[in-house]
Amino acid sequence: MIILGIESSCDETSIALLNNNKVIKNIVASQIMHEEYGGVVPEFASREHMKNIQKIVDRTFEGIDIKLQDIDGIAVTYGPGLMGALLVGLSYAKGLAYTLNKPLIGVNHIEGHIMANFLDHENLTFPFICLLVSGGHTQIVYVKDFGKYEILGRSIDDAAGEAFDKAARIINLGYPGGPLIDKMARNGNVKFHSFPRAKIKNRPDDFSFSGLKTSILYLSKQKGNNWIQENLKDVCASYQEAIIDVLQKRVFTIAKRRGVKKIVLAGGVAANSRLRYVFTEISKKNNSDIFFPSLEYCTDNAAMIARTGLELLKRNKISSLNISAVPNLRLIN
Ligand code: KG4
Ligand code: ZN
């Protein structure tokens, strides 16, 4: 089966073409203009998606034997995300589904991040525990089967990606903060400063990152920007370590309690080199198997949407042309 994937939930316009499990194309156009504003400007995001979507679809079919008429289904993100941004991809997908008379498959973006793992690891099987860490979500999910989820832990405030992005803004590093902190932290001392590892009363499996953000804000006010810039590598390394430490402790404690030996990482923050390293090392010690997507499938991309769409289409879970965008869509409703 050939699936066309469309992703436009935030600031990446992405189109992918999937032939069963094989990615034929995965084009991601990142909107760099948001850098200037230190975060995504929703109105600009929608306009950029509108400007680019057709061009990217055209590019997708360049140089290959497959034509638009050959596809078996159109998988598109319908939530969660920015309303205007989602609408661009969804309306485009509806138009295409209608004119080509092909099935439209609405995909949950969070489920897409989890399913991204199957693009690289065909041997991955259910069940497993997934740490989903993106710009909008931080959850530990028990994935019993495709579409069968149980949330075991979650952030009660900021997502892990936000903890990276907000800190980077505070220390004048730029946007998006995750990759910049990751790079800067590579030669830094993880023990340089002791950032808080928040625990929530009576909720041992949940996490909170808002105190961490406040603590780097205080540190920069107290010591001043010059001091931060002089110790940038070490500040980044010790801040990043606090995030990873909390995530790692929760995931492995829950996995041990549940007797699950298969750990899967997903979402933009799963691109973090130190997170991948720490999770790999602990998994080795625990005799657990660890899986994470290749870098291009961690951050937002349409291949993961097409991969999820394939599973839905196999199960005949097709959407109506009236499907609406749902900005606050959750993994389990
Ligand atoms: O999954 P994603 O592309 O979009 C959402 O669905 O939110 O995740 C974006 C988030 C941003 O917060 C970004 O800073 C973070 O993923 N991120 C990283 C890295 N690459 C992207 N965080 C830490 N280290 C990275 N290397
Ligand atoms: Zn995402």
Coordinates of C-alpha atoms and ligand atoms in Angstrom, one line a residue:
M1 CA 0.0 0.0 0.0
I2 CA 1.2 3.5 -0.8
I3 CA 0.4 6.2 1.7
L4 CA 0.8 10.0 1.3
G5 CA 1.5 11.6 4.7
I6 CA 0.8 15.2 5.5
E7 CA 2.0 17.0 8.6
S8 CA 1.4 20.7 9.4
S9 CA 0.6 20.8 13.1
C10 CA 3.2 23.3 14.2
D11 CA 6.2 24.9 12.3
E12 CA 7.2 22.1 10.0
T13 CA 5.5 21.5 6.7
S14 CA 6.2 17.9 5.8
I15 CA 5.1 15.5 3.1
A16 CA 6.0 11.9 2.9
L17 CA 5.4 8.9 0.7
L18 CA 5.4 5.5 2.2
N19 CA 5.3 2.2 0.3
N20 CA 4.3 -0.3 3.1
N21 CA 7.0 0.1 5.7
K22 CA 9.5 1.8 3.3
V23 CA 9.9 5.5 3.2
I24 CA 10.1 6.6 -0.4
K25 CA 10.3 10.3 0.4
N26 CA 10.1 12.4 3.6
I27 CA 10.5 16.2 3.0
V28 CA 10.5 18.5 6.0
A29 CA 10.4 22.3 5.5
S30 CA 11.2 24.0 8.8
Q31 CA 10.0 27.5 9.2
I32 CA 13.0 29.4 10.3
M33 CA 11.4 32.8 10.6
H34 CA 10.1 31.9 14.1
E35 CA 13.7 32.1 15.4
E36 CA 13.6 35.8 15.4
Y37 CA 10.6 35.8 17.8
G38 CA 11.9 33.1 20.1
G39 CA 9.0 30.9 19.6
V40 CA 6.3 29.8 17.0
V41 CA 4.1 32.7 15.8
P42 CA 0.8 30.8 14.9
E43 CA -0.3 33.2 12.2
F44 CA 3.0 33.1 10.4
A45 CA 3.0 29.3 10.7
S46 CA -0.3 28.9 8.9
R47 CA 0.7 31.3 6.2
E48 CA 4.0 29.5 5.6
H49 CA 2.2 26.2 5.4
M50 CA -0.2 27.6 2.8
K51 CA 2.7 29.0 0.8
N52 CA 4.7 25.8 0.8
I53 CA 2.4 22.8 0.9
Q54 CA 1.7 22.4 -2.9
K55 CA 5.4 23.0 -3.7
I56 CA 6.4 20.2 -1.3
V57 CA 3.9 17.8 -2.7
D58 CA 5.2 18.5 -6.2
R59 CA 8.8 17.9 -5.0
T60 CA 7.7 14.6 -3.4
F61 CA 6.7 13.1 -6.7
E62 CA 9.7 14.4 -8.6
G63 CA 12.1 11.7 -9.9
I64 CA 10.0 8.7 -8.9
D65 CA 7.7 6.3 -10.8
I66 CA 4.8 6.8 -8.4
K67 CA 2.1 9.3 -9.4
L68 CA -0.5 11.0 -7.2
Q69 CA -3.1 8.7 -8.7
D70 CA -1.2 5.6 -7.4
I71 CA -1.6 6.3 -3.7
D72 CA -3.9 4.1 -1.6
G73 CA -4.7 6.7 1.1
I74 CA -3.9 10.1 2.5
A75 CA -2.8 10.3 6.1
V76 CA -3.0 13.7 7.7
T77 CA -2.4 15.1 11.2
Y78 CA -5.7 16.4 12.6
G79 CA -4.4 17.2 16.1
P80 CA -3.0 18.2 18.5
G81 CA -1.4 21.4 17.3
L82 CA -2.1 25.0 16.3
M83 CA -5.6 25.3 14.9
G84 CA -4.6 27.4 11.8
A85 CA -1.6 25.3 11.0
L86 CA -3.6 22.0 11.3
L87 CA -6.3 23.4 9.1
V88 CA -3.9 24.0 6.2
G89 CA -2.8 20.4 6.1
L90 CA -6.2 19.0 6.8
S91 CA -8.0 21.1 4.2
Y92 CA -5.4 20.2 1.6
A93 CA -5.8 16.5 2.4
K94 CA -9.5 16.7 2.2
G95 CA -9.3 18.4 -1.3
L96 CA -7.0 15.7 -2.5
A97 CA -9.0 12.8 -1.1
Y98 CA -12.2 14.2 -2.7
T99 CA -10.7 14.8 -6.1
L100 CA -8.7 11.6 -6.3
N101 CA -11.5 9.6 -4.6
K102 CA -9.0 8.1 -2.1
P103 CA -9.5 7.4 1.6
L104 CA -8.7 10.2 4.1
I105 CA -7.1 9.0 7.3
G106 CA -7.0 11.4 10.2
V107 CA -3.9 10.8 12.4
N108 CA -3.2 11.8 16.0
H109 CA 0.2 13.5 16.0
I110 CA 1.2 12.0 19.3
E111 CA 0.4 8.5 18.1
G112 CA 2.5 9.4 15.0
H113 CA 5.6 10.1 17.2
I114 CA 5.2 6.7 18.9
M115 CA 4.8 4.9 15.6
A116 CA 7.9 6.6 14.1
N117 CA 9.8 3.9 15.8
F118 CA 8.5 1.3 13.4
L119 CA 10.0 3.2 10.5
D120 CA 13.5 2.3 11.7
H121 CA 12.8 -0.9 13.6
E122 CA 10.7 -3.4 11.7
N123 CA 11.4 -6.0 14.4
L124 CA 9.9 -3.9 17.2
T125 CA 6.9 -5.6 18.7
F126 CA 4.2 -4.7 21.2
P127 CA 4.0 -4.3 24.2
F128 CA 6.5 -1.7 25.3
I129 CA 6.8 1.4 27.5
C130 CA 7.2 4.6 25.5
L131 CA 8.7 7.8 26.8
L132 CA 7.1 10.5 24.7
V133 CA 9.0 13.7 24.9
S134 CA 8.2 16.6 22.6
G135 CA 7.6 20.3 22.6
G136 CA 4.0 19.9 23.8
H137 CA 3.9 16.6 25.6
T138 CA 5.8 14.6 28.2
Q139 CA 4.2 11.2 29.0
I140 CA 5.2 7.7 29.9
V141 CA 2.8 5.4 27.9
Y142 CA 2.3 1.7 28.2
V143 CA 1.7 0.7 24.6
K144 CA -0.1 -2.6 24.7
D145 CA -0.8 -2.8 21.0
F146 CA -1.5 -0.4 18.1
G147 CA -4.1 2.0 19.4
K148 CA -4.1 0.6 23.0
Y149 CA -2.5 3.0 25.3
E150 CA -2.3 3.6 29.1
I151 CA -0.8 6.7 30.5
L152 CA 1.5 5.8 33.4
G153 CA 3.1 9.1 34.1
R154 CA 3.0 12.7 32.8
S155 CA 4.3 16.2 33.3
I156 CA 1.9 18.2 35.4
D157 CA 3.2 21.5 33.8
D158 CA 5.8 22.1 31.1
A159 CA 6.7 19.5 28.6
A160 CA 10.4 18.4 28.4
G161 CA 10.8 20.3 25.1
E162 CA 9.5 23.5 26.7
A163 CA 12.0 23.1 29.6
F164 CA 14.7 23.1 26.9
D165 CA 13.2 25.9 24.8
K166 CA 12.4 28.2 27.7
A167 CA 15.8 27.8 29.3
A168 CA 17.5 28.5 26.0
R169 CA 15.6 31.8 25.8
I170 CA 16.6 32.8 29.3
I171 CA 20.3 32.2 28.6
N172 CA 20.1 33.9 25.2
L173 CA 20.9 30.8 23.2
G174 CA 18.1 31.0 20.6
Y175 CA 15.2 28.9 19.3
P176 CA 14.5 26.0 19.3
G177 CA 16.4 25.5 22.5
G178 CA 16.7 21.7 22.6
P179 CA 19.2 21.1 19.8
L180 CA 21.2 24.2 20.9
I181 CA 21.5 23.1 24.5
D182 CA 22.3 19.5 23.4
K183 CA 25.2 20.8 21.3
M184 CA 26.5 23.2 23.8
A185 CA 26.3 20.6 26.6
R186 CA 28.5 18.1 24.8
N187 CA 31.7 19.1 26.5
G188 CA 30.2 20.5 29.6
N189 CA 30.3 19.3 33.2
V190 CA 27.0 17.7 34.2
K191 CA 27.7 18.3 37.9
F192 CA 28.5 22.0 37.5
H193 CA 25.3 23.3 39.1
S194 CA 22.8 21.3 41.0
F195 CA 19.4 22.0 39.3
P196 CA 16.3 20.8 41.2
R197 CA 14.8 17.3 40.5
A198 CA 11.2 18.0 41.4
K199 CA 9.1 15.3 43.1
I200 CA 5.3 15.7 43.3
K201 CA 3.7 14.7 46.6
N202 CA 1.7 11.4 46.3
R203 CA 2.4 11.3 42.5
P204 CA 5.7 9.4 42.2
D205 CA 5.3 8.6 38.5
D206 CA 4.6 12.2 37.4
F207 CA 7.0 15.1 36.8
S208 CA 7.2 18.8 36.9
F209 CA 9.6 21.0 35.0
S210 CA 8.4 24.5 35.8
G211 CA 10.6 24.8 38.9
L212 CA 13.6 23.9 36.8
K213 CA 12.9 26.8 34.5
T214 CA 12.5 29.1 37.4
S215 CA 15.7 28.0 38.9
I216 CA 17.7 28.8 35.7
L217 CA 16.0 32.2 35.6
Y218 CA 17.1 32.9 39.2
L219 CA 20.6 31.6 38.5
S220 CA 20.9 34.0 35.5
K221 CA 19.5 36.9 37.5
Q222 CA 21.7 36.2 40.5
K223 CA 25.0 35.6 38.6
G224 CA 24.4 37.8 35.6
N225 CA 24.5 37.1 31.9
N226 CA 28.3 37.4 31.6
W227 CA 28.8 34.6 34.1
I228 CA 26.2 32.5 32.3
Q229 CA 28.0 33.1 29.0
E230 CA 31.4 32.3 30.5
N231 CA 30.1 29.0 31.9
L232 CA 27.7 28.2 29.1
K233 CA 28.7 24.6 28.4
D234 CA 28.6 23.7 32.0
V235 CA 25.3 25.4 32.7
C236 CA 23.7 23.7 29.7
A237 CA 25.2 20.3 30.6
S238 CA 24.0 20.4 34.2
Y239 CA 20.6 21.8 33.3
Q240 CA 20.1 19.1 30.6
E241 CA 21.2 16.4 33.1
A242 CA 18.4 17.5 35.5
I243 CA 15.8 16.9 32.8
I244 CA 17.2 13.5 31.7
D245 CA 17.7 12.4 35.3
V246 CA 14.1 12.9 36.2
L247 CA 12.9 11.2 32.9
Q248 CA 15.2 8.3 33.3
K249 CA 14.3 7.6 37.0
R250 CA 10.6 7.6 36.3
V251 CA 10.7 5.5 33.2
F252 CA 13.0 2.7 34.6
T253 CA 11.1 2.6 38.0
I254 CA 7.8 2.2 36.2
A255 CA 9.2 -0.4 33.8
K256 CA 10.7 -2.4 36.6
R257 CA 7.4 -2.3 38.5
R258 CA 5.4 -3.4 35.4
G259 CA 8.0 -6.0 34.5
V260 CA 8.5 -4.5 31.0
K261 CA 11.9 -4.9 29.4
K262 CA 11.3 -2.9 26.2
I263 CA 11.7 0.9 26.3
V264 CA 11.0 3.1 23.4
L265 CA 11.7 6.9 23.1
A266 CA 9.7 9.2 20.9
G267 CA 9.2 12.9 20.1
G268 CA 11.6 15.8 19.4
V269 CA 13.5 15.5 22.7
A270 CA 14.3 11.9 21.8
A271 CA 16.8 13.4 19.4
N272 CA 18.8 14.6 22.4
S273 CA 22.3 12.9 22.2
R274 CA 22.7 12.7 26.0
L275 CA 19.2 11.3 26.5
R276 CA 19.9 8.6 24.0
Y277 CA 23.2 7.8 25.6
V278 CA 21.9 7.7 29.2
F279 CA 18.9 5.5 28.3
T280 CA 21.1 3.1 26.3
E281 CA 23.6 2.7 29.1
I282 CA 20.9 2.1 31.8
S283 CA 19.1 -0.3 29.4
K284 CA 22.3 -2.3 29.0
K285 CA 22.7 -2.6 32.8
N286 CA 19.1 -3.6 33.2
N287 CA 19.1 -6.1 30.3
S288 CA 16.3 -4.0 28.7
D289 CA 15.9 -3.4 25.0
I290 CA 16.0 0.3 24.0
F291 CA 14.6 1.7 20.7
F292 CA 14.5 5.3 19.4
P293 CA 13.8 6.7 15.9
S294 CA 16.6 8.0 13.7
L295 CA 17.1 11.7 14.2
E296 CA 14.9 12.7 11.2
Y297 CA 11.9 10.8 12.6
C298 CA 12.2 12.2 16.1
T299 CA 11.2 15.7 15.3
D300 CA 8.0 16.5 13.4
N301 CA 7.8 14.7 10.1
A302 CA 5.2 13.3 7.7
A303 CA 6.7 9.8 7.5
M304 CA 5.5 9.0 11.0
I305 CA 2.0 10.2 10.0
A306 CA 2.0 8.0 6.9
R307 CA 3.2 5.0 9.0
T308 CA 0.3 5.5 11.5
G309 CA -2.1 6.0 8.6
L310 CA -1.0 2.7 7.1
E311 CA -1.9 0.9 10.3
L312 CA -5.3 2.7 10.4
L313 CA -6.0 1.9 6.8
K314 CA -5.2 -1.8 7.3
R315 CA -7.8 -1.8 10.0
N316 CA -10.2 0.1 7.8
K317 CA -10.2 3.1 10.1
I318 CA -11.0 5.8 7.6
S319 CA -12.1 9.3 8.4
S320 CA -15.0 11.2 7.0
L321 CA -14.4 14.3 4.8
N322 CA -16.1 16.2 7.6
I323 CA -13.4 15.5 10.2
S324 CA -12.4 18.6 12.1
A325 CA -9.0 19.8 13.4
V326 CA -8.7 19.2 17.1
P327 CA -6.0 21.4 18.6
N328 CA -6.1 19.8 22.1
L329 CA -6.4 16.2 20.9
R330 CA -5.0 13.7 23.4
L331 CA -3.6 10.2 23.0
I332 CA -6.5 8.8 24.9
N333 CA -9.8 10.5 24.9
Ligands
KG4_1 O1 8.2 16.5 18.4 P1 8.6 17.9 18.1 O2 9.3 18.2 16.8 O3 7.3 18.8 18.0 C1 6.2 18.7 18.9 O4 5.4 17.8 18.6 O5 6.2 19.4 19.9 O6 9.4 18.4 19.3 C2 9.9 19.7 19.3 C3 10.7 19.9 20.6 C4 11.3 21.2 20.8 O7 11.0 21.6 22.2 C5 12.8 21.1 20.6 O8 13.5 22.0 21.4 C6 13.0 19.7 21.1 O9 11.9 19.0 20.6 N1 14.2 19.1 20.6 C7 15.2 18.7 21.3 C8 16.3 18.3 20.5 N2 15.8 18.4 19.2 C9 14.6 18.9 19.3 N3 15.4 18.7 22.7 C10 16.6 18.3 23.2 N4 17.6 17.9 22.4 C11 17.5 17.9 21.1 N5 18.5 17.5 20.3
ZN2 ZN 5.6 16.6 17.3

